[in-house]
Coordinates of N, CA, C and O and ligand atoms in Angstrom, one line a residue:
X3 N -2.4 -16.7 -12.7 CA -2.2 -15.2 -12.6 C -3.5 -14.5 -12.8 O -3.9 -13.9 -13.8
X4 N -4.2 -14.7 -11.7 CA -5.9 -13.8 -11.9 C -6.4 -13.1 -11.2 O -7.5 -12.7 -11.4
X5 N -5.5 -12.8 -10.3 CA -6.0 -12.0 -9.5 C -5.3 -10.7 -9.0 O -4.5 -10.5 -8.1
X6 N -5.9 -9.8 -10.0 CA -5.1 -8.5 -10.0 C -6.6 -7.2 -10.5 O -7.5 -7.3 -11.3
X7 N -6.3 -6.3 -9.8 CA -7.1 -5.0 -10.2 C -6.8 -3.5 -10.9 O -5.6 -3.2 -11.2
X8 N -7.5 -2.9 -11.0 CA -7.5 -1.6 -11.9 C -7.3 -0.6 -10.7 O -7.8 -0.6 -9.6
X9 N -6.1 0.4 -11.3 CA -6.0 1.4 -10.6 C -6.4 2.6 -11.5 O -6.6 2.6 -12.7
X10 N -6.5 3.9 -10.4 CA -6.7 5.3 -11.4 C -6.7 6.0 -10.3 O -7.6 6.4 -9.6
X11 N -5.0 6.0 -10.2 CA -4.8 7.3 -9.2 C -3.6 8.3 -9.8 O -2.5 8.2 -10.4
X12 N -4.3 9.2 -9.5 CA -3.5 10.4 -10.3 C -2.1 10.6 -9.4 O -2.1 10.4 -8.2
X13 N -1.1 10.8 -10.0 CA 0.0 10.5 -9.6 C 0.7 11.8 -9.3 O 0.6 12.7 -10.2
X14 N 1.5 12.2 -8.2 CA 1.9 13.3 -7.6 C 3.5 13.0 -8.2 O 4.2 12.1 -8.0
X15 N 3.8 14.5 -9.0 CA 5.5 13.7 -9.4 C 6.0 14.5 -9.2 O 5.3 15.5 -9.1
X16 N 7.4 14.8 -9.1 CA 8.2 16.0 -8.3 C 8.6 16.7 -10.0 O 8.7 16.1 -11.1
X17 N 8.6 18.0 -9.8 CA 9.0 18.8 -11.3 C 9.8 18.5 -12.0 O 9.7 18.8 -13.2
X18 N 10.7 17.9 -11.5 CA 11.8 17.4 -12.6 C 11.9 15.8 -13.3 O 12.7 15.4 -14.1
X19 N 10.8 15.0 -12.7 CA 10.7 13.9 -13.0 C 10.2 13.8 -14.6 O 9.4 14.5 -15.2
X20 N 11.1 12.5 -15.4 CA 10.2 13.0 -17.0 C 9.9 11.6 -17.2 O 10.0 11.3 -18.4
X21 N 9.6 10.6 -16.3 CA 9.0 9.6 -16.8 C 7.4 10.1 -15.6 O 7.3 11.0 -14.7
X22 N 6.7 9.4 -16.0 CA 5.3 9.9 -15.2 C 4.4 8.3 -15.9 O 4.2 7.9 -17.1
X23 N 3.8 7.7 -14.4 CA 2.9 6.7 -14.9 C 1.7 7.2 -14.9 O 1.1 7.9 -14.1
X24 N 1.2 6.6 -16.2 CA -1.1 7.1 -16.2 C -1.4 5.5 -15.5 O -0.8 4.4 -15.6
X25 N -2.6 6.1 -14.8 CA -3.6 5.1 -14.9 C -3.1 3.5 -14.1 O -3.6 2.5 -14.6
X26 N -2.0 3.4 -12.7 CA -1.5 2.4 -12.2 C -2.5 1.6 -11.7 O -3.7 1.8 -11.4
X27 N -2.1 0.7 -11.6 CA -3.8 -0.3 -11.0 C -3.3 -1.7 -11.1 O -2.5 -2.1 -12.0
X28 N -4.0 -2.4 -9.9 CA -3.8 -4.0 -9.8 C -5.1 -4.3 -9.9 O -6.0 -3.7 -10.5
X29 N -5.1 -5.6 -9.2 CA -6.3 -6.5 -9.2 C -6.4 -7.1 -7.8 O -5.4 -7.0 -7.1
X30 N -7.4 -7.8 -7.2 CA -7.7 -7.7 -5.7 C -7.4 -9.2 -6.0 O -7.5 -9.7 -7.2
X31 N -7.0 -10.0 -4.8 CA -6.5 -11.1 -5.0 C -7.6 -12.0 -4.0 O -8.1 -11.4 -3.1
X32 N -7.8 -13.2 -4.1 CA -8.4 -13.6 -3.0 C -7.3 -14.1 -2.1 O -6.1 -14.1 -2.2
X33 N -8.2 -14.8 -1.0 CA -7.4 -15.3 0.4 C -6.1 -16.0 0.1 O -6.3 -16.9 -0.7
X34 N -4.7 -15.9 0.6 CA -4.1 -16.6 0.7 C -3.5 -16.8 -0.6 O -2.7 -17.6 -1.0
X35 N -4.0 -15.8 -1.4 CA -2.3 -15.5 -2.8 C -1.4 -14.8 -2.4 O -1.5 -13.9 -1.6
X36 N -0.2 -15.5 -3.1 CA 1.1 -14.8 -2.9 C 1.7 -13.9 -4.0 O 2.9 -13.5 -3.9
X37 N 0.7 -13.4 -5.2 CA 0.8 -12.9 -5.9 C -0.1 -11.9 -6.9 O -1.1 -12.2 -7.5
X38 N 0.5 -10.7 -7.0 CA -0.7 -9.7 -7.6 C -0.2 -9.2 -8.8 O 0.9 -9.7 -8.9
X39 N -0.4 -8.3 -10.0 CA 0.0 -7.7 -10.7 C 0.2 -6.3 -10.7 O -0.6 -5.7 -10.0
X40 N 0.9 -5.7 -11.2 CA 1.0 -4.1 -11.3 C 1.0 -3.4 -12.6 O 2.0 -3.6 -13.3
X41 N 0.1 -2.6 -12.9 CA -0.3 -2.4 -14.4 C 0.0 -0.6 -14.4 O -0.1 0.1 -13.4
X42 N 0.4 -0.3 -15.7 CA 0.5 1.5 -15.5 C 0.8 1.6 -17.3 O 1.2 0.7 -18.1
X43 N 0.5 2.9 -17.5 CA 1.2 3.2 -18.7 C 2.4 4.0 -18.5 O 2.1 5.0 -17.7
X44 N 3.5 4.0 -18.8 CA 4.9 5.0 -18.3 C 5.0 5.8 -19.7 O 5.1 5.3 -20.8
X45 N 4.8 7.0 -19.4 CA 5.6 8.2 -20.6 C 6.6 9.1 -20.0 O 7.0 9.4 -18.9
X46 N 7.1 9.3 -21.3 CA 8.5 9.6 -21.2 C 8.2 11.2 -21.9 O 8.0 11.3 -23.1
X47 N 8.2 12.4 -21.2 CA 8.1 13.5 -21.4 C 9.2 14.1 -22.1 O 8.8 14.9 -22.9
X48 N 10.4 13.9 -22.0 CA 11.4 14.0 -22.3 C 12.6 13.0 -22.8 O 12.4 12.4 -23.8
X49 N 13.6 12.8 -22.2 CA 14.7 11.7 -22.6 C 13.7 10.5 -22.1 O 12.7 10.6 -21.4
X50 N 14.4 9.0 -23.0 CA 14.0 8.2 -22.4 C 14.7 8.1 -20.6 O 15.4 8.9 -20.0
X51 N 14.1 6.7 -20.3 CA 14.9 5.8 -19.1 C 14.3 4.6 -18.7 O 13.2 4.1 -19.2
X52 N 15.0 4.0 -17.8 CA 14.8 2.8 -17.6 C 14.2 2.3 -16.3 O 15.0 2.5 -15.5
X53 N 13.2 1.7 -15.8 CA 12.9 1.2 -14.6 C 13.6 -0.2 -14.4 O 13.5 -1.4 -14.8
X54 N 14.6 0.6 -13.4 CA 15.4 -0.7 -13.0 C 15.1 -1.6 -11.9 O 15.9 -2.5 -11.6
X55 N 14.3 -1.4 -11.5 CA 13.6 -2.0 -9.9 C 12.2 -1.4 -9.5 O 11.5 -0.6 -10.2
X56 N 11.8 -1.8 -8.0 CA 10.0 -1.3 -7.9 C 10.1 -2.2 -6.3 O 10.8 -3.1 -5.9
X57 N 9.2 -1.7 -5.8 CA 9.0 -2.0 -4.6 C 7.9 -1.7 -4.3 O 7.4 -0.8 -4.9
X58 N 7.0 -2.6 -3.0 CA 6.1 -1.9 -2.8 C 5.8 -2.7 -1.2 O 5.9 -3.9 -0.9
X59 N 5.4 -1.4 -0.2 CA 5.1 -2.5 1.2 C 4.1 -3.3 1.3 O 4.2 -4.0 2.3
X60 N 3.0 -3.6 0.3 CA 2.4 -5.1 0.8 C 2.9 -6.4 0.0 O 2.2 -7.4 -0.2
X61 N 4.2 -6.2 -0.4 CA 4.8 -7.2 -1.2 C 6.8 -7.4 -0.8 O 7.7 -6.6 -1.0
X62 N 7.0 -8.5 -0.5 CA 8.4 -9.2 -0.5 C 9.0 -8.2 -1.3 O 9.7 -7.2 -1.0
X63 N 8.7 -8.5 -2.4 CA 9.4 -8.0 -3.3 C 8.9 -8.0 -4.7 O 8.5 -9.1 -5.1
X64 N 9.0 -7.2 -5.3 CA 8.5 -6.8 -7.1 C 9.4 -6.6 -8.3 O 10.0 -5.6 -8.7
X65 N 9.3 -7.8 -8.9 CA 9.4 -7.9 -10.3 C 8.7 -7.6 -11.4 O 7.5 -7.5 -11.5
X66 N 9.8 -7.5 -12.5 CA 9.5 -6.9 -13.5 C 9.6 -8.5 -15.0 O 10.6 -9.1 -15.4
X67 N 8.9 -8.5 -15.2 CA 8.1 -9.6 -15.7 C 7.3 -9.4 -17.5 O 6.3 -8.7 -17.7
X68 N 8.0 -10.0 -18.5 CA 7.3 -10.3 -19.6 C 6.7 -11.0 -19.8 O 6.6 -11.7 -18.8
X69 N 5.7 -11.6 -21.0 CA 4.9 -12.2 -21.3 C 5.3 -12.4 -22.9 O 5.3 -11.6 -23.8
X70 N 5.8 -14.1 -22.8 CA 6.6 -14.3 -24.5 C 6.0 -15.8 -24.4 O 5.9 -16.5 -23.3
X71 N 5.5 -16.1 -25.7 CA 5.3 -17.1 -26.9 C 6.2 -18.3 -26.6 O 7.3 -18.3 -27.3
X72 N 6.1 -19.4 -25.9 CA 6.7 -20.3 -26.3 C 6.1 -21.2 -26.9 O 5.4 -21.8 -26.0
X73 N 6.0 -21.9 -28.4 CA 5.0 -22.7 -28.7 C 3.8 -22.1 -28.7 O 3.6 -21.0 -29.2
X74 N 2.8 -22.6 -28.1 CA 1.2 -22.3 -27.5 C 0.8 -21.5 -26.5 O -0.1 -20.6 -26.3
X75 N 2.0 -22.3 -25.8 CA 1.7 -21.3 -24.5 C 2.5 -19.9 -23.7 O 3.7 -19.7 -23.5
X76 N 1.8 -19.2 -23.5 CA 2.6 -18.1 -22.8 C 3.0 -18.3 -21.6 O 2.5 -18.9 -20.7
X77 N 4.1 -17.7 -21.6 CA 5.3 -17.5 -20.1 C 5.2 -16.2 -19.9 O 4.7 -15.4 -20.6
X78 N 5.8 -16.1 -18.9 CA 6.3 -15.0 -17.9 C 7.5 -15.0 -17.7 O 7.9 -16.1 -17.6
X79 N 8.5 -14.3 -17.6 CA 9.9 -14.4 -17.5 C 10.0 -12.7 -16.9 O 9.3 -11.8 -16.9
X80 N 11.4 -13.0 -16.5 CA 11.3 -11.9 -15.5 C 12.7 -11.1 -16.2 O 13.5 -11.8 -16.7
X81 N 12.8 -9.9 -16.2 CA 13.4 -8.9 -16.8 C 14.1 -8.0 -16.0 O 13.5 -7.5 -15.1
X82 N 15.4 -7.6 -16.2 CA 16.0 -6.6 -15.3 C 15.7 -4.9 -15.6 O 16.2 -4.0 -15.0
X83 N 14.9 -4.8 -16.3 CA 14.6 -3.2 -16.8 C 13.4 -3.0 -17.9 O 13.6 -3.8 -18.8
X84 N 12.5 -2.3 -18.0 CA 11.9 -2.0 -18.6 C 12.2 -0.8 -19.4 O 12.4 0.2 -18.7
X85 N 12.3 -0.5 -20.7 CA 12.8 0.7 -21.6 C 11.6 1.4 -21.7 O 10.6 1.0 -22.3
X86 N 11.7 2.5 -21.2 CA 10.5 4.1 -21.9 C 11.0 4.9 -22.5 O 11.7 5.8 -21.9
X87 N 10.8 4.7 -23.9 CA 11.9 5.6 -24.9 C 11.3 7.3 -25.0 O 10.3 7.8 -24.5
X88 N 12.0 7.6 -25.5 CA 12.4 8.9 -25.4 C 11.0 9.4 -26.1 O 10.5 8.7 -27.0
X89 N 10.6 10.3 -25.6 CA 9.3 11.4 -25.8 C 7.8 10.1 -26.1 O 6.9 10.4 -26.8
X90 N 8.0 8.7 -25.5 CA 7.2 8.2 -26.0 C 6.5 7.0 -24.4 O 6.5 7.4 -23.2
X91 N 6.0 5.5 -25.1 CA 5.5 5.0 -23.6 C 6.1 3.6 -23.8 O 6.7 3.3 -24.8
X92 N 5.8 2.7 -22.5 CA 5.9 1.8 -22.8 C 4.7 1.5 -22.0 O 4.3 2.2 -21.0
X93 N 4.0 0.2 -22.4 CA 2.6 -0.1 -21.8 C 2.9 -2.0 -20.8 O 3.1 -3.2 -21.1
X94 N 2.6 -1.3 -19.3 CA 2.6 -2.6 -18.3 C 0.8 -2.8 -18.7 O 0.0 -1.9 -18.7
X95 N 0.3 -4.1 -19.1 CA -1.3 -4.6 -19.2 C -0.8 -6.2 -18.7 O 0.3 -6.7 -18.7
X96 N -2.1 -6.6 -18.5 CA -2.5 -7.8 -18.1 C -1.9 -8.6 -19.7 O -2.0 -7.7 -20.6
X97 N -1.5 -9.8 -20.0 CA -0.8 -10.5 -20.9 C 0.2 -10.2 -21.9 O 0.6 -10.7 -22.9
X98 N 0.8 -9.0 -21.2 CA 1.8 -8.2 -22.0 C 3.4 -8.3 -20.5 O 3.8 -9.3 -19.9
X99 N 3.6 -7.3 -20.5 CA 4.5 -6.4 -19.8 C 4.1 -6.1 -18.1 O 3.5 -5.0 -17.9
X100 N 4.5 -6.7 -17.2 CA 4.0 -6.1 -15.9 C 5.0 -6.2 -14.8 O 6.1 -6.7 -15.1
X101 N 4.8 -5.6 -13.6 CA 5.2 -5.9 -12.7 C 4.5 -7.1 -11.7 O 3.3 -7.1 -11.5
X102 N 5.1 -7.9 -11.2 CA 4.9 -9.3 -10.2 C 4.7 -8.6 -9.2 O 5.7 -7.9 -9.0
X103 N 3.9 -8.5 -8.3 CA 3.9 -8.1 -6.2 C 4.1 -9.8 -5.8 O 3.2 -10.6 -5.9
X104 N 5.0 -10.1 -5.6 CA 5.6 -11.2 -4.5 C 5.5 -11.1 -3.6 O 5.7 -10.0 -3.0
X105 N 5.2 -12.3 -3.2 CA 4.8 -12.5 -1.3 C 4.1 -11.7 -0.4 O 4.4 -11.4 0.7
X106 N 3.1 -11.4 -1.4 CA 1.8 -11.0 -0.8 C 1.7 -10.9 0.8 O 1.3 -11.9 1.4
X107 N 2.0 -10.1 1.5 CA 1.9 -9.8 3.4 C 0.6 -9.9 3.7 O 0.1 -9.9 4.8
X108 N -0.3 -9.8 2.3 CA -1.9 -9.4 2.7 C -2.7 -10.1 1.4 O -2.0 -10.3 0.4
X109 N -4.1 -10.4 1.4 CA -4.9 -9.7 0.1 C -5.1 -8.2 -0.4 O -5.4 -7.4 0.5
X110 N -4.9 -7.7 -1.9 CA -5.2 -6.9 -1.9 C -7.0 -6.5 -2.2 O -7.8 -7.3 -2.8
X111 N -7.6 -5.0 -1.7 CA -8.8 -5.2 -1.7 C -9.6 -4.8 -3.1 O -8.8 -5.1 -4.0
X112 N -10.3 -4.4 -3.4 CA -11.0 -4.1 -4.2 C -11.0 -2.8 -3.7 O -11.1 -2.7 -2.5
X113 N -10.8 -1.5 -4.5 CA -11.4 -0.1 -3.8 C -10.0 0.7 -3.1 O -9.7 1.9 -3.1
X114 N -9.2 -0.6 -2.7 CA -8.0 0.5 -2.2 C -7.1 0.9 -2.5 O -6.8 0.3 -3.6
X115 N -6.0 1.7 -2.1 CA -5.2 1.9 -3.1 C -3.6 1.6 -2.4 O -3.4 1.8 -1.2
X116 N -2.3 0.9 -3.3 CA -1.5 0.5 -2.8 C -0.5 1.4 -3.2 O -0.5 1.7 -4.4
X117 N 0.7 1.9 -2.4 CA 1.7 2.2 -2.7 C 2.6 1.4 -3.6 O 2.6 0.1 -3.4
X118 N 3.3 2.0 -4.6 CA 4.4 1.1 -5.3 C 5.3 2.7 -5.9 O 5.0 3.9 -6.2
X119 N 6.5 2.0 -5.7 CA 7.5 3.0 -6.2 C 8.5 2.2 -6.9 O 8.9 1.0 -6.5
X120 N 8.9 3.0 -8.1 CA 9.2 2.3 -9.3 C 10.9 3.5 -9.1 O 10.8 4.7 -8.7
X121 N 12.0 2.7 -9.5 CA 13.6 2.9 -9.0 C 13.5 3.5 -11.2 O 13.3 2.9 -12.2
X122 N 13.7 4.8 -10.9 CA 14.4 4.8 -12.8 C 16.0 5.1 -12.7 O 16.6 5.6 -11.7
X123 N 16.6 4.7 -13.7 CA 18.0 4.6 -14.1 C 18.8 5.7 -13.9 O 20.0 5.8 -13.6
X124 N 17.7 7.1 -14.3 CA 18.2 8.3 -14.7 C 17.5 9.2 -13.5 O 18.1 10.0 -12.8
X125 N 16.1 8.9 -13.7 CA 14.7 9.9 -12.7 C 14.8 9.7 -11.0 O 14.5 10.6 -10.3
X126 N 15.4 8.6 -10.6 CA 15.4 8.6 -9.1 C 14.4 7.3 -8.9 O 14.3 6.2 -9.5
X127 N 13.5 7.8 -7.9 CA 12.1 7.0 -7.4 C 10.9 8.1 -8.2 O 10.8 9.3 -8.3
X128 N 10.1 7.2 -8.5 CA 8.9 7.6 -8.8 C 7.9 6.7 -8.0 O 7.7 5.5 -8.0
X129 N 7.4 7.5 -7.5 CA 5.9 6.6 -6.5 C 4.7 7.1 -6.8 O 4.3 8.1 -7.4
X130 N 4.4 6.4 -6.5 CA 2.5 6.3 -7.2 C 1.6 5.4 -6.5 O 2.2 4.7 -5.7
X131 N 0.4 5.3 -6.4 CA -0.1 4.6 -5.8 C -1.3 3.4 -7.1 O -1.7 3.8 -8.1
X132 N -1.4 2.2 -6.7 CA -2.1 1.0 -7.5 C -3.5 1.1 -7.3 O -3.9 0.6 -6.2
X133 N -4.4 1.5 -8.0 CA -6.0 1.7 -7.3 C -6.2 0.0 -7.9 O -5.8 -0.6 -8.9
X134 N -7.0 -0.4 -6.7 CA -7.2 -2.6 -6.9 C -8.4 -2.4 -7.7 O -9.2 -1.7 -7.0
X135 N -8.8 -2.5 -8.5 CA -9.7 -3.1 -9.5 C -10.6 -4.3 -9.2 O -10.0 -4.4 -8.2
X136 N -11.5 -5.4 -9.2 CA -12.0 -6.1 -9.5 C -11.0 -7.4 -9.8 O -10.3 -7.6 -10.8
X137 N -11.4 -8.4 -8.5 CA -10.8 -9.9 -9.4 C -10.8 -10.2 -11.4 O -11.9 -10.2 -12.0
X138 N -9.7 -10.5 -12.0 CA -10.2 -10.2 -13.3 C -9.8 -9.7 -14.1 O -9.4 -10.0 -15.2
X139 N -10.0 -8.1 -13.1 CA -9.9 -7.2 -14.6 C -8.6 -7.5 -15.6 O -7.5 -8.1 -15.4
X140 N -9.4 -6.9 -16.9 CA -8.8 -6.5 -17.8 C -8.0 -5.1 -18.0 O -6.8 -4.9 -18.4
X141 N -8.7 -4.5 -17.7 CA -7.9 -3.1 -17.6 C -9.0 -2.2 -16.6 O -10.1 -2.3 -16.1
X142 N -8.1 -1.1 -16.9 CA -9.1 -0.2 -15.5 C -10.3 0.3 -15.8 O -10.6 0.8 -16.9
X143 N -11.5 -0.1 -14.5 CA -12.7 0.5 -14.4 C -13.0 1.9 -15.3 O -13.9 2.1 -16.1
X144 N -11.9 2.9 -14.7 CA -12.8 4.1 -15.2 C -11.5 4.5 -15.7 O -10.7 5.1 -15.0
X145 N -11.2 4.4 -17.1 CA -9.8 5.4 -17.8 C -10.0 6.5 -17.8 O -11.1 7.1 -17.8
X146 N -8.9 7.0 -17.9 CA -8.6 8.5 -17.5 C -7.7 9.0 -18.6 O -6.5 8.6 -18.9
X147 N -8.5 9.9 -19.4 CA -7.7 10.3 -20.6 C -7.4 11.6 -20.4 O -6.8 12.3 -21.2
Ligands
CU207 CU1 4.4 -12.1 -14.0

């Protein structure tokens, strides 16, 4: 799981939405992966909610994916919802909490930016776009506070 990049695109949200992601971003993959990550911070301006699903067109399909302790080594396991509690965040990072992009239709590049739209329980669709970061990264090039 290494190849994924940093996004930092400001995110366009319709007025009544009250989950809002900062700072979305992957990682550029090389030739012939079938798999990327998807990284964001989600706040909850208001009530919480839940991200029950996610999609994005250069990917099959997108899961929602933890990162837990078995023994030594860490896993990945995959999750039906992610919780962003009420007036607060929950954080998608590289060895924590993320989204899976499956079946890669493409590489992603360094520099560009991907659509992903994230299904909430309560909020509707929220879409956003993934700015690709560097094979690697840790977290995004240029944070935006
Ligand atoms: Cu994963």
């Amino acid at each position: 799981m290494r190849y994924w990049l940093i996004a930092i695109a400001l995110v366009a949200l319709p007025a009544w939405a009250q989950v809002s992601a900062e700072r979305p971003w992957t990682r550029a993959t090389p030739p012939g992966a079938k798999v990327g990550g998807g990284f964001m911070q989600l706040r909850s301006s208001g009530a919480g909610d839940r991200v029950v699903g996610a999609s994005s067109p250069v990917a099959g399909r997108v899961e929602m994916h933890v990162t837990v302790r078995e023994g030594d080594v860490m896993k990945m396991r995959e999750v039906t919802a992610f919780e962003v509690p009420a007036g607060g965040t929950f954080e998608l990072k590289p060895g924590g909490a993320h989204l899976m992009l499956m079946d890669l239709k493409r590489p992603l590049k360094k520099g560009e930016k991907v659509p992903l739209t994230l299904k909430l329980e309560k909020g509707g669709e929220l879409k956003m776009e993934l700015t690709v970061e560097e094979m690697g990264a840790r977290q995004p090039a240029h944070p935006r506070h």
